[in-house]
CSV table of C-alpha atoms in Angstrom, one decimal:
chain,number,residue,atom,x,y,z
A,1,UNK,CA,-66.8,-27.9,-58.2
A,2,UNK,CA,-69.4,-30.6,-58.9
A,3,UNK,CA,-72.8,-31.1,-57.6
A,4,UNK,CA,-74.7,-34.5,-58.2
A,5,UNK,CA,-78.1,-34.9,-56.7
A,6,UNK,CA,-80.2,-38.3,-56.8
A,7,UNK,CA,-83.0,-39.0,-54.7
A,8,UNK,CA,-81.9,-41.0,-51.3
A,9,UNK,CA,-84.3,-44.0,-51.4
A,10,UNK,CA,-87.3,-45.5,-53.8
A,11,UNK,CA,-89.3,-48.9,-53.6
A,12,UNK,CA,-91.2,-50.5,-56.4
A,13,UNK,CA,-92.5,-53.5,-56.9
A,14,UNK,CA,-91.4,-56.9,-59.0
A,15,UNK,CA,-92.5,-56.7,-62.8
A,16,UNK,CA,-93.0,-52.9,-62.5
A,17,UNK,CA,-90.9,-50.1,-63.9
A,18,UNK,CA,-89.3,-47.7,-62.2
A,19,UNK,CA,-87.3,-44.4,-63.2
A,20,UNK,CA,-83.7,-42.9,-61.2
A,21,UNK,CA,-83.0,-39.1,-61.8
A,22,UNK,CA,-79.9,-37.3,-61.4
A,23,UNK,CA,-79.1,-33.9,-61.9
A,24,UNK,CA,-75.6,-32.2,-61.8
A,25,UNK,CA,-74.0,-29.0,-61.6
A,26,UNK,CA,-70.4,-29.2,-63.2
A,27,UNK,CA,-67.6,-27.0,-64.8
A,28,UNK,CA,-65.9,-29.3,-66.8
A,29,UNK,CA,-69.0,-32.2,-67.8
A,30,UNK,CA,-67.5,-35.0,-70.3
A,31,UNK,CA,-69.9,-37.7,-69.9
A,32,UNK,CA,-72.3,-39.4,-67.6
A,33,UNK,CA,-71.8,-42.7,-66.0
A,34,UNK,CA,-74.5,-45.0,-63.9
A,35,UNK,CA,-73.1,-47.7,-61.5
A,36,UNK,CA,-75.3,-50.5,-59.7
A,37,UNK,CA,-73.8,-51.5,-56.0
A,38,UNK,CA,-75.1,-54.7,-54.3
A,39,UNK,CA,-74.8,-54.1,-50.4
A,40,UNK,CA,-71.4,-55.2,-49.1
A,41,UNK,CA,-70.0,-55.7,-52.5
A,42,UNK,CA,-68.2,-52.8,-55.2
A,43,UNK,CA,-70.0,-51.2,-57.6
A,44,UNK,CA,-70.4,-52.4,-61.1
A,45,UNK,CA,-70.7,-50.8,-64.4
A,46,UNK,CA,-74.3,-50.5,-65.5
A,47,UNK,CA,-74.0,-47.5,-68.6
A,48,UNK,CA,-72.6,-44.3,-70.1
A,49,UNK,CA,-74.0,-41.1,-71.9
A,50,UNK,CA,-72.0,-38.4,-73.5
A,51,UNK,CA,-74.3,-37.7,-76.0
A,52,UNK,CA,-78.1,-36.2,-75.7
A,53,UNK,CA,-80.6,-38.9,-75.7
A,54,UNK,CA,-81.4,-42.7,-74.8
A,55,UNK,CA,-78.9,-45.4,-74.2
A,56,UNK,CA,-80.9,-48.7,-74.3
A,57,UNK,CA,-78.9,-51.8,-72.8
A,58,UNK,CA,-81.7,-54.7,-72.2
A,59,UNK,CA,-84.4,-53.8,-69.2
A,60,UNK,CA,-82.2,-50.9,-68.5
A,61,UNK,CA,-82.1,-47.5,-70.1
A,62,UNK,CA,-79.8,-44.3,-69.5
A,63,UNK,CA,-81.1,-41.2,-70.5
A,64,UNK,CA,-79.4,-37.5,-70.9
A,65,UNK,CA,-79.8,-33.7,-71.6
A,66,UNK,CA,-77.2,-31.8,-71.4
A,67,UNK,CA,-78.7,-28.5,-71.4
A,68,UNK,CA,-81.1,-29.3,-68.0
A,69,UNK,CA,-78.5,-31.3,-66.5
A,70,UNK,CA,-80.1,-34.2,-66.6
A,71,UNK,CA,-80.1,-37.6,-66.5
A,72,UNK,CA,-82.3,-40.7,-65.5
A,73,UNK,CA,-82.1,-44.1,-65.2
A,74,UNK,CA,-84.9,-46.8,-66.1
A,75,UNK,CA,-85.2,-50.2,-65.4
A,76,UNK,CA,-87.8,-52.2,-66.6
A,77,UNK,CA,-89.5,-55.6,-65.7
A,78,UNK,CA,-88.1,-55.2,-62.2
A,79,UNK,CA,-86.5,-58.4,-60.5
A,80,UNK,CA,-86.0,-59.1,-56.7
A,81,UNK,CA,-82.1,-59.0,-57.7
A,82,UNK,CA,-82.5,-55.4,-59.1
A,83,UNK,CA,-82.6,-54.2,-54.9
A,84,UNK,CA,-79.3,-52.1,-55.0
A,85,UNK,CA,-78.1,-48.8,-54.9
A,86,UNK,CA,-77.5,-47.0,-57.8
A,87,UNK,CA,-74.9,-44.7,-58.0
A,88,UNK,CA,-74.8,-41.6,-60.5
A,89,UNK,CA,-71.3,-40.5,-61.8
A,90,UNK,CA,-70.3,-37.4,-63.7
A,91,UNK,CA,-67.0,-37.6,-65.7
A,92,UNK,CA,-65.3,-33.7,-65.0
A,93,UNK,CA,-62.1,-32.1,-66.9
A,94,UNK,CA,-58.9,-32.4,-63.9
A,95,UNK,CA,-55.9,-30.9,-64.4
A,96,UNK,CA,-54.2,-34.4,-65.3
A,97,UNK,CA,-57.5,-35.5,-66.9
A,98,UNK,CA,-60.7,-36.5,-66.4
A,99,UNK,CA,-62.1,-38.0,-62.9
A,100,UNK,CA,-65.3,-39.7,-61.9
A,101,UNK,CA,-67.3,-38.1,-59.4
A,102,UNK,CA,-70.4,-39.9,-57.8
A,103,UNK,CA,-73.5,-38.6,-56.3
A,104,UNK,CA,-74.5,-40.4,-52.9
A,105,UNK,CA,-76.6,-43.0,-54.5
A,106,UNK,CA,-80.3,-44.3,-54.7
A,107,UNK,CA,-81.1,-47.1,-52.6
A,108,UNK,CA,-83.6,-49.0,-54.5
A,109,UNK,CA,-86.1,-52.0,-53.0
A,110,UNK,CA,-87.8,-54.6,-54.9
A,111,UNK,CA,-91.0,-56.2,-53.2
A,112,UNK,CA,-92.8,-59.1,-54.2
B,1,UNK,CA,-58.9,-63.1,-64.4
B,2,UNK,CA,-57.8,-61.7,-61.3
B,3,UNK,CA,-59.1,-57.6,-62.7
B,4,UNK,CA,-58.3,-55.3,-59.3
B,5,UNK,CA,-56.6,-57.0,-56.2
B,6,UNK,CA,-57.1,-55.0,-53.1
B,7,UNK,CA,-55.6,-56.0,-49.6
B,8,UNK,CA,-56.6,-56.2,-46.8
B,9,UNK,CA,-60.0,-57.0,-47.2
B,10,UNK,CA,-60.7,-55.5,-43.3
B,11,UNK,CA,-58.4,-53.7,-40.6
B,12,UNK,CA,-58.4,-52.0,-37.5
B,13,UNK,CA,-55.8,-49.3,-36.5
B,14,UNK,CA,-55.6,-47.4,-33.7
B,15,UNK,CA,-55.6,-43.3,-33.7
B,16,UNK,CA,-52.2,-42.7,-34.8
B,17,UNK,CA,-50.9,-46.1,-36.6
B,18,UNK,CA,-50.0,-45.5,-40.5
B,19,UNK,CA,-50.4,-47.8,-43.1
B,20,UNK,CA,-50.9,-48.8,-46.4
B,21,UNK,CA,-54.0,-50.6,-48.4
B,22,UNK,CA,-52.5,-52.1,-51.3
B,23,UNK,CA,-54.1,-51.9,-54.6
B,24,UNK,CA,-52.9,-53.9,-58.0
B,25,UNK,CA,-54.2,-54.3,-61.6
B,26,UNK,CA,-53.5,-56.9,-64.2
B,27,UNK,CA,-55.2,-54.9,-66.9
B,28,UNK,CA,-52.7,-53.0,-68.1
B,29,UNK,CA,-54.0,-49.8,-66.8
B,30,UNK,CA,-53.4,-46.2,-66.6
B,31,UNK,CA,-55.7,-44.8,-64.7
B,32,UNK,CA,-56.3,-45.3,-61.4
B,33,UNK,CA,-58.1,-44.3,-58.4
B,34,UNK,CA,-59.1,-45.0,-54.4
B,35,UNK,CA,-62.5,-43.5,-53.4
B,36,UNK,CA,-64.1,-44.0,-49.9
B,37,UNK,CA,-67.5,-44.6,-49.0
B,38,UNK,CA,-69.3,-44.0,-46.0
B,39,UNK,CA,-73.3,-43.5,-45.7
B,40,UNK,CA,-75.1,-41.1,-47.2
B,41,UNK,CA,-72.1,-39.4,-49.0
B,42,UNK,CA,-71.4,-41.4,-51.8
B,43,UNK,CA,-68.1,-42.4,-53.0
B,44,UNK,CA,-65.9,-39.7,-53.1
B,45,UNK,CA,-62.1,-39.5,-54.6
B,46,UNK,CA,-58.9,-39.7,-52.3
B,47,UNK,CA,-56.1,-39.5,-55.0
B,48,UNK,CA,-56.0,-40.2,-58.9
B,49,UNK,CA,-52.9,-41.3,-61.1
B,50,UNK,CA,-53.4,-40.8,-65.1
B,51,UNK,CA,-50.0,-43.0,-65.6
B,52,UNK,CA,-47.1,-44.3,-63.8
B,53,UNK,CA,-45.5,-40.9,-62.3
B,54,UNK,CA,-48.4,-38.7,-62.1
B,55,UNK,CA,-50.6,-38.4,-59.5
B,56,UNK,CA,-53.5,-35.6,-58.4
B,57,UNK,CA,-56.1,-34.7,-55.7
B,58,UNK,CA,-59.7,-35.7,-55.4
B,59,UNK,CA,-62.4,-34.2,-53.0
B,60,UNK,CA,-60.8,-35.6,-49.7
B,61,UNK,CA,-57.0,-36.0,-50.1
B,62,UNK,CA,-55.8,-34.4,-46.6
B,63,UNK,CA,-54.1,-37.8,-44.3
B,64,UNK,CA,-53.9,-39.7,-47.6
B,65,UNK,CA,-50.3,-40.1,-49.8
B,66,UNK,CA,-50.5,-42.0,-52.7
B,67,UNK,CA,-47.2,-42.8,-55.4
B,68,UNK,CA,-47.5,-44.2,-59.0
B,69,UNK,CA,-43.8,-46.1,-59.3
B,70,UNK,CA,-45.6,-48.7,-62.0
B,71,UNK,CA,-48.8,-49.4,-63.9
B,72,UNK,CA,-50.1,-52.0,-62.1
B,73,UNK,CA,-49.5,-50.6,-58.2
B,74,UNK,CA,-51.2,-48.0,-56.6
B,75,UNK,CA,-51.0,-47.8,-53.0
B,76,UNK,CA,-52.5,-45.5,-50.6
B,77,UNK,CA,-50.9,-44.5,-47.5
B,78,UNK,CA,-52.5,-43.2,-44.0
B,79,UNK,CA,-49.7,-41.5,-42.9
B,80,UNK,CA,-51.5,-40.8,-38.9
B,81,UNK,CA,-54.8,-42.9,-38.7
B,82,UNK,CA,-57.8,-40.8,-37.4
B,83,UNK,CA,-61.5,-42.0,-36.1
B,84,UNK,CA,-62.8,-39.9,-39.3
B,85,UNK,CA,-61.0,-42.3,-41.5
B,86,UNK,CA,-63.3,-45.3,-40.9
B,87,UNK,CA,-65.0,-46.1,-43.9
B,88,UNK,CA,-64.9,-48.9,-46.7
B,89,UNK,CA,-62.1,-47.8,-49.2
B,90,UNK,CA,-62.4,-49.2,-52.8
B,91,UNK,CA,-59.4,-48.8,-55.7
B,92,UNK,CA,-60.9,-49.1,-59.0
B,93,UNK,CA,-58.9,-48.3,-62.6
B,94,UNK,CA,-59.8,-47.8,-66.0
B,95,UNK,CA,-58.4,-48.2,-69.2
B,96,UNK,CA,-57.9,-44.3,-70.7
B,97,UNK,CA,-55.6,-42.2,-69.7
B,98,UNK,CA,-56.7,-39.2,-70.8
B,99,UNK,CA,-60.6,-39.7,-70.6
B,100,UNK,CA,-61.5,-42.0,-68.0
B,101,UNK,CA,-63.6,-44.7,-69.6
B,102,UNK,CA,-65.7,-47.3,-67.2
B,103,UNK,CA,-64.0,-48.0,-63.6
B,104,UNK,CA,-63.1,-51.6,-62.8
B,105,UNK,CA,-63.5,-51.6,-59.0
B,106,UNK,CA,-61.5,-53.8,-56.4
B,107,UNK,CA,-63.4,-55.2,-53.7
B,108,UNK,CA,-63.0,-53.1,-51.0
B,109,UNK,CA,-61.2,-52.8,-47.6
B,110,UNK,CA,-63.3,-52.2,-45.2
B,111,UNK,CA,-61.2,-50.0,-42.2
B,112,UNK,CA,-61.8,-49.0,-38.1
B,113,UNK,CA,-59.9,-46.9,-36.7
B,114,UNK,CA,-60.2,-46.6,-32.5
């Protein structure tokens, strides 16, 4: 089975940086996905990890370590827009192939 | 660029109705997928389909079907509608077969059942 753990809420404020974490428990781990989900709308694609280290895609960042089970997400020069939730996903060997399974999310608030 | 068409966009059942959300790509596909979300748990997998023909579990299959007759449909069916399947249901795909890559999702149906 999987387990995927991300803190429930955090706020920080416009300009500043702030830093997601995830941790997961999985059997079968084939990569490491982070989504970004605008209230009342579907989630988007925000970045992957497969490999051990940092993903840098603009002001946001993916980190990941394998061997702690680890990953975080960082966005800099934060911007009212940024409020969302963001949603951890772990990529997991199925008997047909892989499937995407997502932790319960981060709500994140900007304020001015 | 129409990407992943899901309809309805809202319903209401009562306990015991069936239906079917409807869920279509135009991306040539073969994976596909239909999560639901309610609060606090996340989006977690109904059913899965690697290719036209094959389908599998996720986490929370039981009063779901689902069939895979093309590559661009995948429809999920509520055989006997229950209060515990309100939620907002979202069909997303993915261009890999065999390692899912990014999901493209659809945008949602949200669902009440009474």
């Amino acid at each position: 089975g999987q387990n995927i753990d991300q803190p429930t809420e955090m706020t920080a404020t416009e300009g500043a940086i702030v830093q997601i974490n995830c941790t997961y428990q999985t059997s079968g781990f084939n990569g490491l996905f982070w989504y970004q989900q605008h209230a009342g709308e579907a989630p988007t694609f925000l970045s992957y990890n497969v490999l051990d280290g940092l993903e840098e895609k603009g002001r946001f960042s993916s980190f990941l370590s394998r061997s702690k089970g680890y990953s975080y997400l960082l966005l800099k020069e934060l911007q009212m827009k940024d409020s969302a939730s963001y949603l951890c996903a772990v990529r997991d060997l199925g008997e047909y192939g892989n499937k995407l399974v997502f932790g319960a999310g981060t709500i994140l608030r900007v304020k001015s | 660029n129409a990407g992943v068409t899901q309809t309805p966009k809202f319903q209401v059942l009562k306990t015991g109705q069936s239906m079917t959300l409807q869920c279509a790509q135009d991306m040539n596909h073969e994976y596909m997928s239909w999560y639901r979300q309610d609060p606090g748990m996340g989006l977690r997998l109904i059913h899965y389909s690697v290719g036209a023909g094959i389908t599998d579990q996720g986490e929370v299959p039981n009063g779901y079907n689902v069939s895979r007759s093309t590559t661009e449909d995948f429809p999920l069916r509520l055989l006997s509608a229950a209060p515990s399947q309100t939620s907002v249901y979202f069909c997303a795909s993915s261009y890999s077969r065999v390692g899912v890559e990014k999901l493209f999702f659809g945008s949602g149906t949200q669902l009440s059942v009474l």
